[in-house]
mmCIF file of C-alpha atoms in Angstrom:
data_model
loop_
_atom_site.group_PDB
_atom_site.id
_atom_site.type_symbol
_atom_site.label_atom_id
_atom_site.label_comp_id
_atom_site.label_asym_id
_atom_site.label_seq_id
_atom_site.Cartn_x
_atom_site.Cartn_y
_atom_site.Cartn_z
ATOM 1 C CA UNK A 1 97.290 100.006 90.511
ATOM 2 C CA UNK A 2 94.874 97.501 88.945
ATOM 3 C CA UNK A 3 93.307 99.577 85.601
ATOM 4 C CA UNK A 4 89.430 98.942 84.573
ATOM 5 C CA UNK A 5 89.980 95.488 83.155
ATOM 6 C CA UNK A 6 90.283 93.597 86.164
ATOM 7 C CA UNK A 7 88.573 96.130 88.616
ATOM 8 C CA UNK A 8 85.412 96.145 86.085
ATOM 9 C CA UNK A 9 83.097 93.273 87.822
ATOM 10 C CA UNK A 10 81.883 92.090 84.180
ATOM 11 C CA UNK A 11 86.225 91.338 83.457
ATOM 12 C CA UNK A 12 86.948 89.743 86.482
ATOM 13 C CA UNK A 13 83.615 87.751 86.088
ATOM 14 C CA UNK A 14 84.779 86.448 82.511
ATOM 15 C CA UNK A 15 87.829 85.521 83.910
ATOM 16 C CA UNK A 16 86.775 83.721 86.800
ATOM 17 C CA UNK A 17 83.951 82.158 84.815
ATOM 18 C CA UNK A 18 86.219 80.569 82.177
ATOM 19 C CA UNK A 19 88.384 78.562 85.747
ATOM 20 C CA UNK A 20 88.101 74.704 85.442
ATOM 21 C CA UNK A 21 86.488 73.178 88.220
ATOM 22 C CA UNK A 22 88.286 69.918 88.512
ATOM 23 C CA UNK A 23 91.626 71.281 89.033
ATOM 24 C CA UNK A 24 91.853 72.393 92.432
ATOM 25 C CA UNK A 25 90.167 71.971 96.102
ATOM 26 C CA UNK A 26 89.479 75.766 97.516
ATOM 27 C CA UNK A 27 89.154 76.437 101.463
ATOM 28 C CA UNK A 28 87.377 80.004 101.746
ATOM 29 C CA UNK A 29 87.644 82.943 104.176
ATOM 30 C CA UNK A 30 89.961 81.319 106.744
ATOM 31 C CA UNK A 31 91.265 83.568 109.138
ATOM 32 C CA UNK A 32 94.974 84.752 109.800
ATOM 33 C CA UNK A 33 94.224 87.586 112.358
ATOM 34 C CA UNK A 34 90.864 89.097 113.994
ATOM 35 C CA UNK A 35 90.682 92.417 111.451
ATOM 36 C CA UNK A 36 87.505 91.176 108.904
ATOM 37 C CA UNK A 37 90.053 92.028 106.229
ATOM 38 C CA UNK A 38 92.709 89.321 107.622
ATOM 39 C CA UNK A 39 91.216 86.199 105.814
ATOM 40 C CA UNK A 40 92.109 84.455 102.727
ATOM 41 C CA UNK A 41 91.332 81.612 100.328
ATOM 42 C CA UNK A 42 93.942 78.041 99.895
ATOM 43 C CA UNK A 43 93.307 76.940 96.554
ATOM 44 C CA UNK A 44 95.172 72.972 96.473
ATOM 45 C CA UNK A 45 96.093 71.051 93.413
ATOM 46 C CA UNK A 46 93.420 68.655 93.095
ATOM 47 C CA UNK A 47 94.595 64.804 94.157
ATOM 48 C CA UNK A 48 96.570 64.265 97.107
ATOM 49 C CA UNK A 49 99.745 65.711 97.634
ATOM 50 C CA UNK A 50 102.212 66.041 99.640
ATOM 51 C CA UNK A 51 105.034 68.556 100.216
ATOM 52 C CA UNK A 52 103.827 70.921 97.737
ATOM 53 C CA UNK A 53 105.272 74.418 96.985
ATOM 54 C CA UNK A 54 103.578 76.941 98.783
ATOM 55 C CA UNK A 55 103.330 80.389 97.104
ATOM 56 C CA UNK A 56 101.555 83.542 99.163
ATOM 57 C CA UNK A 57 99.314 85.736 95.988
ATOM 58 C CA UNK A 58 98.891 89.809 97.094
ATOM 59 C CA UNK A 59 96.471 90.946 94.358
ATOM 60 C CA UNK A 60 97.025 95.014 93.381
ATOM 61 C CA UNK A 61 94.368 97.887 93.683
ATOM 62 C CA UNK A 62 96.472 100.804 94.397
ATOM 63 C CA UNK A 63 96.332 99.594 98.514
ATOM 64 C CA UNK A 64 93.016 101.070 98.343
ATOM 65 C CA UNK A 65 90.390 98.070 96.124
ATOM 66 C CA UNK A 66 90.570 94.752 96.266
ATOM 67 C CA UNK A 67 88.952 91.394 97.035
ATOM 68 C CA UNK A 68 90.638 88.153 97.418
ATOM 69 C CA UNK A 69 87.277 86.023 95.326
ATOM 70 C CA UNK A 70 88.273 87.969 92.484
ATOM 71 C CA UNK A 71 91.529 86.347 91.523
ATOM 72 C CA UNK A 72 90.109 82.826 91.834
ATOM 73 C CA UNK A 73 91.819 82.150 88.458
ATOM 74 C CA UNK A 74 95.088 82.751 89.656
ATOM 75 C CA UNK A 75 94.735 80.595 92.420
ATOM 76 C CA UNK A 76 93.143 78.032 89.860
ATOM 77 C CA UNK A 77 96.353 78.556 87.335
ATOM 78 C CA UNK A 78 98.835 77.720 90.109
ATOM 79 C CA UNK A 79 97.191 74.851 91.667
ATOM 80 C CA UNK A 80 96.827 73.311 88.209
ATOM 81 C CA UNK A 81 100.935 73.317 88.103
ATOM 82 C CA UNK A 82 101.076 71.371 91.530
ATOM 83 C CA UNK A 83 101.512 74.358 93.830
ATOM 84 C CA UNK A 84 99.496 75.386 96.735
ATOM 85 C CA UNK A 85 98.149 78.759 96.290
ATOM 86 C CA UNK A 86 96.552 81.224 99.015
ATOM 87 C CA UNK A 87 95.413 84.643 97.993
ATOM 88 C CA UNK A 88 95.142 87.026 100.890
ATOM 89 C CA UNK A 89 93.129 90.121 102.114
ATOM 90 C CA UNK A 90 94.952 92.697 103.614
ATOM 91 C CA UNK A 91 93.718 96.325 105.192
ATOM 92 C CA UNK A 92 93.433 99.224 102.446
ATOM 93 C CA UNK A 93 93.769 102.759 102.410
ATOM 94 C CA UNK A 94 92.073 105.299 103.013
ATOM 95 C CA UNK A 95 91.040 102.941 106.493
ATOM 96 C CA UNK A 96 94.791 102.515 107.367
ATOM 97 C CA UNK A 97 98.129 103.563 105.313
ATOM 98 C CA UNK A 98 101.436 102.442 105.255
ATOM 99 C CA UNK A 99 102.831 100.125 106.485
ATOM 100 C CA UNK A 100 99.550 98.298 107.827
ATOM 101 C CA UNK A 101 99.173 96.267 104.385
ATOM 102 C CA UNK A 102 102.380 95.183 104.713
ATOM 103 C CA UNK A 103 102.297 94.320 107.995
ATOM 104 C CA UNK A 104 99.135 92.264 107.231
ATOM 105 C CA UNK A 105 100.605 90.697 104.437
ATOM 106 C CA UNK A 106 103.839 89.346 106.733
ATOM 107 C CA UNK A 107 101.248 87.958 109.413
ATOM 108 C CA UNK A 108 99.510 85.894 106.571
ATOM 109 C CA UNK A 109 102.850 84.636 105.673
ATOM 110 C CA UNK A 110 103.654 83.534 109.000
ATOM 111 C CA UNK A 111 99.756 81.750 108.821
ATOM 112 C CA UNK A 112 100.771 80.170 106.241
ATOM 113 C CA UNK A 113 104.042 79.073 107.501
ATOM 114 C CA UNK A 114 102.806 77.571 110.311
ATOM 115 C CA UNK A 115 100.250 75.390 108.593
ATOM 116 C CA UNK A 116 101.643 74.430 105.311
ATOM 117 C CA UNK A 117 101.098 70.709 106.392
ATOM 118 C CA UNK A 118 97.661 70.819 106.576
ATOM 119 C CA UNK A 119 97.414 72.077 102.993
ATOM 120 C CA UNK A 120 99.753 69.312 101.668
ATOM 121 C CA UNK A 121 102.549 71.792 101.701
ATOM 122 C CA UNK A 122 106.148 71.622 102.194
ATOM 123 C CA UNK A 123 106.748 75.600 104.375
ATOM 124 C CA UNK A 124 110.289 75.321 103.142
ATOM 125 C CA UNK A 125 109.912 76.147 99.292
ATOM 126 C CA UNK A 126 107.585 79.303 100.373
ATOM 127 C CA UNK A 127 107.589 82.289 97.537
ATOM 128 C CA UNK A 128 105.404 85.318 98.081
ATOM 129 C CA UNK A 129 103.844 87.187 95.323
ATOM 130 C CA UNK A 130 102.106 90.132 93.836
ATOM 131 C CA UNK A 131 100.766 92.022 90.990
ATOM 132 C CA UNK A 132 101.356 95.813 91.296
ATOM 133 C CA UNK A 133 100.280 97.333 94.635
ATOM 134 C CA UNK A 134 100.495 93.439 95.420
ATOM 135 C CA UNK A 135 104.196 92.827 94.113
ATOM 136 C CA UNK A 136 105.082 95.944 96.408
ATOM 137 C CA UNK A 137 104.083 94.025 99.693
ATOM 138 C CA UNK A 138 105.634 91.244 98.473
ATOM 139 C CA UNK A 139 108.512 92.854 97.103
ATOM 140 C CA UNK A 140 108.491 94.475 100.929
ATOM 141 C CA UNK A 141 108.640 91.188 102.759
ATOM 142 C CA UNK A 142 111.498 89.672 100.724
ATOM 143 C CA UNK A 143 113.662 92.685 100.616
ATOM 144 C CA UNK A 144 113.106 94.809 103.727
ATOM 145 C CA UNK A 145 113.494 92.199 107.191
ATOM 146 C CA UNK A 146 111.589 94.634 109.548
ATOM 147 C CA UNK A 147 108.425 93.097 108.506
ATOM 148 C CA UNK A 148 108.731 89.601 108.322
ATOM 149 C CA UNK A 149 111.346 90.205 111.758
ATOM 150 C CA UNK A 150 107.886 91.497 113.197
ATOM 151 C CA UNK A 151 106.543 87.949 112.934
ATOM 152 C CA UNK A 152 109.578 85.926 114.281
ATOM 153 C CA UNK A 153 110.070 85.178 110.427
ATOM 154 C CA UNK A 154 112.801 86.341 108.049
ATOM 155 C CA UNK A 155 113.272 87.027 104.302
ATOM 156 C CA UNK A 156 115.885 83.958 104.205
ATOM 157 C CA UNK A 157 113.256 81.862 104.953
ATOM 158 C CA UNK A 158 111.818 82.177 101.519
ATOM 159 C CA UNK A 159 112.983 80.483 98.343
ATOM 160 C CA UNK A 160 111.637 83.730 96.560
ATOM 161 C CA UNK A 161 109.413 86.247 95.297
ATOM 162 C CA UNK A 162 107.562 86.842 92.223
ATOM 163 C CA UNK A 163 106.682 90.286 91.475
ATOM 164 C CA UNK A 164 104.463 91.150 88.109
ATOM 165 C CA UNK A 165 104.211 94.705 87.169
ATOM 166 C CA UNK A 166 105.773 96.274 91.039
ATOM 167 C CA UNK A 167 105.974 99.712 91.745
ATOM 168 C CA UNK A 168 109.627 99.181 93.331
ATOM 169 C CA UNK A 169 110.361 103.488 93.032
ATOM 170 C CA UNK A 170 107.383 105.353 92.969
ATOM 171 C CA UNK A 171 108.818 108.389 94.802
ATOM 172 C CA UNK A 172 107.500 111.323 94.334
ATOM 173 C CA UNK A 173 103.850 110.109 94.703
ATOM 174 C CA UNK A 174 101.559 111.449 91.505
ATOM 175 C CA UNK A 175 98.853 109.174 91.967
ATOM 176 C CA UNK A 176 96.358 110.783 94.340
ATOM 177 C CA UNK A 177 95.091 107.433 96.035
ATOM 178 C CA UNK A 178 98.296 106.278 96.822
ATOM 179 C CA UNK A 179 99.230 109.301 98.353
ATOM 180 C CA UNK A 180 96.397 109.090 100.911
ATOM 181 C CA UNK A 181 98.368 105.441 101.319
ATOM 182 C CA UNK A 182 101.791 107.010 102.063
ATOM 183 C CA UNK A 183 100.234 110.007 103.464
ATOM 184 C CA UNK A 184 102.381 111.747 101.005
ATOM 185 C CA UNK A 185 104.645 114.006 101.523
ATOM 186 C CA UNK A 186 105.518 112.821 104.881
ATOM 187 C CA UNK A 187 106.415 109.129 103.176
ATOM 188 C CA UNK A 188 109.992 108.001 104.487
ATOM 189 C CA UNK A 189 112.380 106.991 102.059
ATOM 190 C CA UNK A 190 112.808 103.475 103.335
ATOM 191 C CA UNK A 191 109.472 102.635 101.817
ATOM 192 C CA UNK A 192 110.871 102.002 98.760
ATOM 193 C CA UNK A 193 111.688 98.239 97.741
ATOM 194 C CA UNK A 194 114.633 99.083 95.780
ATOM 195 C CA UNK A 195 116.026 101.094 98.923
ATOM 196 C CA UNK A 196 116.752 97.479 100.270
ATOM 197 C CA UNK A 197 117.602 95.496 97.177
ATOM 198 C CA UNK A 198 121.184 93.476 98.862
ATOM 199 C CA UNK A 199 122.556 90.484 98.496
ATOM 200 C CA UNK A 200 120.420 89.218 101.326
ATOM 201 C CA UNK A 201 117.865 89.043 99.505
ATOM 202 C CA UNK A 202 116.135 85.670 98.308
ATOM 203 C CA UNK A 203 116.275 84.564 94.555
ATOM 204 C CA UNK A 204 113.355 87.221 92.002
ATOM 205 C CA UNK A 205 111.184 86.821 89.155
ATOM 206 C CA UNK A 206 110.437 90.195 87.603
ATOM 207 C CA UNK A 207 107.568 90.202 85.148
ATOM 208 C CA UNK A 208 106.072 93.201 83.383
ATOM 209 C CA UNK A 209 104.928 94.467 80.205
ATOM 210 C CA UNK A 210 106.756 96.559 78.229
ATOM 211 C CA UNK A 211 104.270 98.917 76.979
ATOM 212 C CA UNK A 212 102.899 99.224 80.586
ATOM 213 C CA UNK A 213 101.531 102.772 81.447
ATOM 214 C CA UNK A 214 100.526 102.327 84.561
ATOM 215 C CA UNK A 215 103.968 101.575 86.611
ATOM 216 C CA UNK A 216 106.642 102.502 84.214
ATOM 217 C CA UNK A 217 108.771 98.979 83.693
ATOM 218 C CA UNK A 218 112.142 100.395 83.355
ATOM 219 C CA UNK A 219 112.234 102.337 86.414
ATOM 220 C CA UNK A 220 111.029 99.760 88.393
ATOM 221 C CA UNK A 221 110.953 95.960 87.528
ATOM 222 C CA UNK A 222 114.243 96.621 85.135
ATOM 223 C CA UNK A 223 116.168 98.492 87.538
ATOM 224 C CA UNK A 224 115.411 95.940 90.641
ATOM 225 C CA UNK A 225 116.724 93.671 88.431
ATOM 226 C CA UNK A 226 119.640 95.324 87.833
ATOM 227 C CA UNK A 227 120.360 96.052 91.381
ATOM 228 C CA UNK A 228 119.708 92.783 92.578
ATOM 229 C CA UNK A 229 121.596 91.105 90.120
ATOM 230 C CA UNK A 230 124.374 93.871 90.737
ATOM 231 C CA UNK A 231 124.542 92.417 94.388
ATOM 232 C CA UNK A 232 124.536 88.891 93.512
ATOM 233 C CA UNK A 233 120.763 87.938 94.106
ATOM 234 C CA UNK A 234 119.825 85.108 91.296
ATOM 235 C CA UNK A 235 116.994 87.343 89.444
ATOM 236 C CA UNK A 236 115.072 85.930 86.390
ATOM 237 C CA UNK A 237 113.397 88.994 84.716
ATOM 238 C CA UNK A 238 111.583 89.645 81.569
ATOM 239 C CA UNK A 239 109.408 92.056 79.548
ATOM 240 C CA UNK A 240 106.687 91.232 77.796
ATOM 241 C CA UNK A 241 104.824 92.658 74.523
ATOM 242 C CA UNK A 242 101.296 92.200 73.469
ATOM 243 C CA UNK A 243 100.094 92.451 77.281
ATOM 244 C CA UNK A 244 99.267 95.870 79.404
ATOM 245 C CA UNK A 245 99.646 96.686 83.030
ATOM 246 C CA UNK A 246 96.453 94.484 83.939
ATOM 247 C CA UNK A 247 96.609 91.712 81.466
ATOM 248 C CA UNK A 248 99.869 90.637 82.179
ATOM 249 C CA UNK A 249 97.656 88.702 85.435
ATOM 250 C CA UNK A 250 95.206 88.042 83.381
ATOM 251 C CA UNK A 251 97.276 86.138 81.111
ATOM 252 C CA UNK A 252 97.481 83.490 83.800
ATOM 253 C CA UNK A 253 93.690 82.589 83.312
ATOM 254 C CA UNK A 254 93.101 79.781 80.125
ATOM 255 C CA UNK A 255 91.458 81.781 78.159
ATOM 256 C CA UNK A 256 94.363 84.488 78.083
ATOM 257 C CA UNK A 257 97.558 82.393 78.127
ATOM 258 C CA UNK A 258 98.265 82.495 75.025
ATOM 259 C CA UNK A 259 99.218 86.467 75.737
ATOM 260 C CA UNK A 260 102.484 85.616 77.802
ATOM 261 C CA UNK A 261 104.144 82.970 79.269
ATOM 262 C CA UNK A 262 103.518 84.211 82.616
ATOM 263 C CA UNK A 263 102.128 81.111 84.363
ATOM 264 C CA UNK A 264 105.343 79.028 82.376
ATOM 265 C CA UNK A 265 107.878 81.543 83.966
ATOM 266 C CA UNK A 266 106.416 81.490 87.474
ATOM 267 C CA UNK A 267 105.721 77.534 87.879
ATOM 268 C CA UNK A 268 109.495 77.005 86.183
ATOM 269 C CA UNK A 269 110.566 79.488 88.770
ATOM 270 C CA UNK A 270 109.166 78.430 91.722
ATOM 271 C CA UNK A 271 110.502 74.649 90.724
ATOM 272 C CA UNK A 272 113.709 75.479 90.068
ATOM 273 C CA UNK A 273 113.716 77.331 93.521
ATOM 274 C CA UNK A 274 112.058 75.520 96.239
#
């Protein structure tokens, strides 16, 4: 679920080529499991630190595209607000389906986890987050405890989640790649975030667009609001104009910030929770 502006090499390059250099320290293809698709990059605020926020990025791509070197200015953008940033790879369809990317994505959390010191992390104020098919597996690993469980990990072990632009409902599946994902129609109904939304589940930040056409923003980031908040979870949610489905992310690079306020909400979020 990542449309042509930041799937289209040229975008992504313009993004990526516009990243200061002097804000962060970046560690490359380290490994959290033997797949080739199980590595990721550590982007750290430049300047030693210790006891940083950690925060876990899934990029989107429909579970089927996607390369971790590609959302160098995220990592960039979080780094440069003090927080220690690692953007993961994680298996794609049509190679595996559900729920291997998710079950990648809770193994690189419990990496991470384990060596938040050496990044000049604290692994206490730990957030994962995502952007579309990427906010799913995150949204996943907060809400549902199977997969984090699998790990020896649990959701309360996270301060929070960000999710930007989630598809948190998506049943029935349109979208012909992502039902090669959930092998559609045979997808069980517990797949769905928003089946698991309960007041277990750690503190939210919901960010879309509100003109988005890609994953409708009512059914999905406004009503996982509404049922977390309706069970008591501490959600901070908003809607954004002027941005679509793909440059509400890209609104975190410097050249596009001036879009949104998304970098603003998630480093006030992730200090105000860790």
């Amino acid at each position: 679920m990542l449309p042509a502006l930041l799937t289209a090499c040229s975008a992504v390059d313009l993004l990526n080529a516009t990243v200061p250099d002097d804000t962060y320290r970046r560690s490359e293809g380290l490994a959290y499991g033997p797949e080739l698709r199980q590595r990721l990059d550590v982007y750290q605020p430049a300047g030693e630190r210790r006891n940083a926020p950690l925060v876990v990025f899934f990029y989107g791509g429909n579970w089927s595209s996607g390369e971790r070197a590609d959302y160098r200015f995220v990592g960039e953008a979080l780094a440069s607000r003090g927080i220690v940033a690692l953007i993961a790879d994680y298996r794609l369809s049509p190679a595996v389906r559900y729920p291997v990317f998710v079950q990648d994505s809770a193994r690189a959390v419990r990496w991470v986890r384990d060596r938040a010191a050496e990044f000049g992390a604290d692994p206490a104020p730990l957030f994962v987050m995502g952007h579309s098919a990427g906010a799913y597996n995150a949204a996943m690993l907060a809400l549902d405890p199977r997969w984090l469980r699998a790990e020896g990990m649990a959701p309360s072990q996270l301060a929070g989640w960000i999710g930007l632009a989630g598809p948190y409902d998506f049943l029935p599946i349109v979208d012909p790649q992502s039902r090669v994902a959930f092998e559609w129609p045979a997808t069980p109904a517990d797949s769905q975030p928003l089946a698991h939304a309960s007041r277990a589940s750690p503190a939210a930040l919901l960010l879309a667009a509100a003109e988005d056409r890609t994953v409708n923003p009512q059914r999905n980031t406004v009503a996982l609001a509404r049922r977390l908040r309706d069970s008591g979870v501490r959600v901070q949610s908003e809607l954004f104009d002027g941005v679509g489905h793909a440059t509400l992310l890209g609104s975190m690079a410097s050249v596009l910030r001036g879009r949104a306020p998304v970098l603003e909400r998630v480093a006030a979020f992730v200090k105000s929770s860790g």
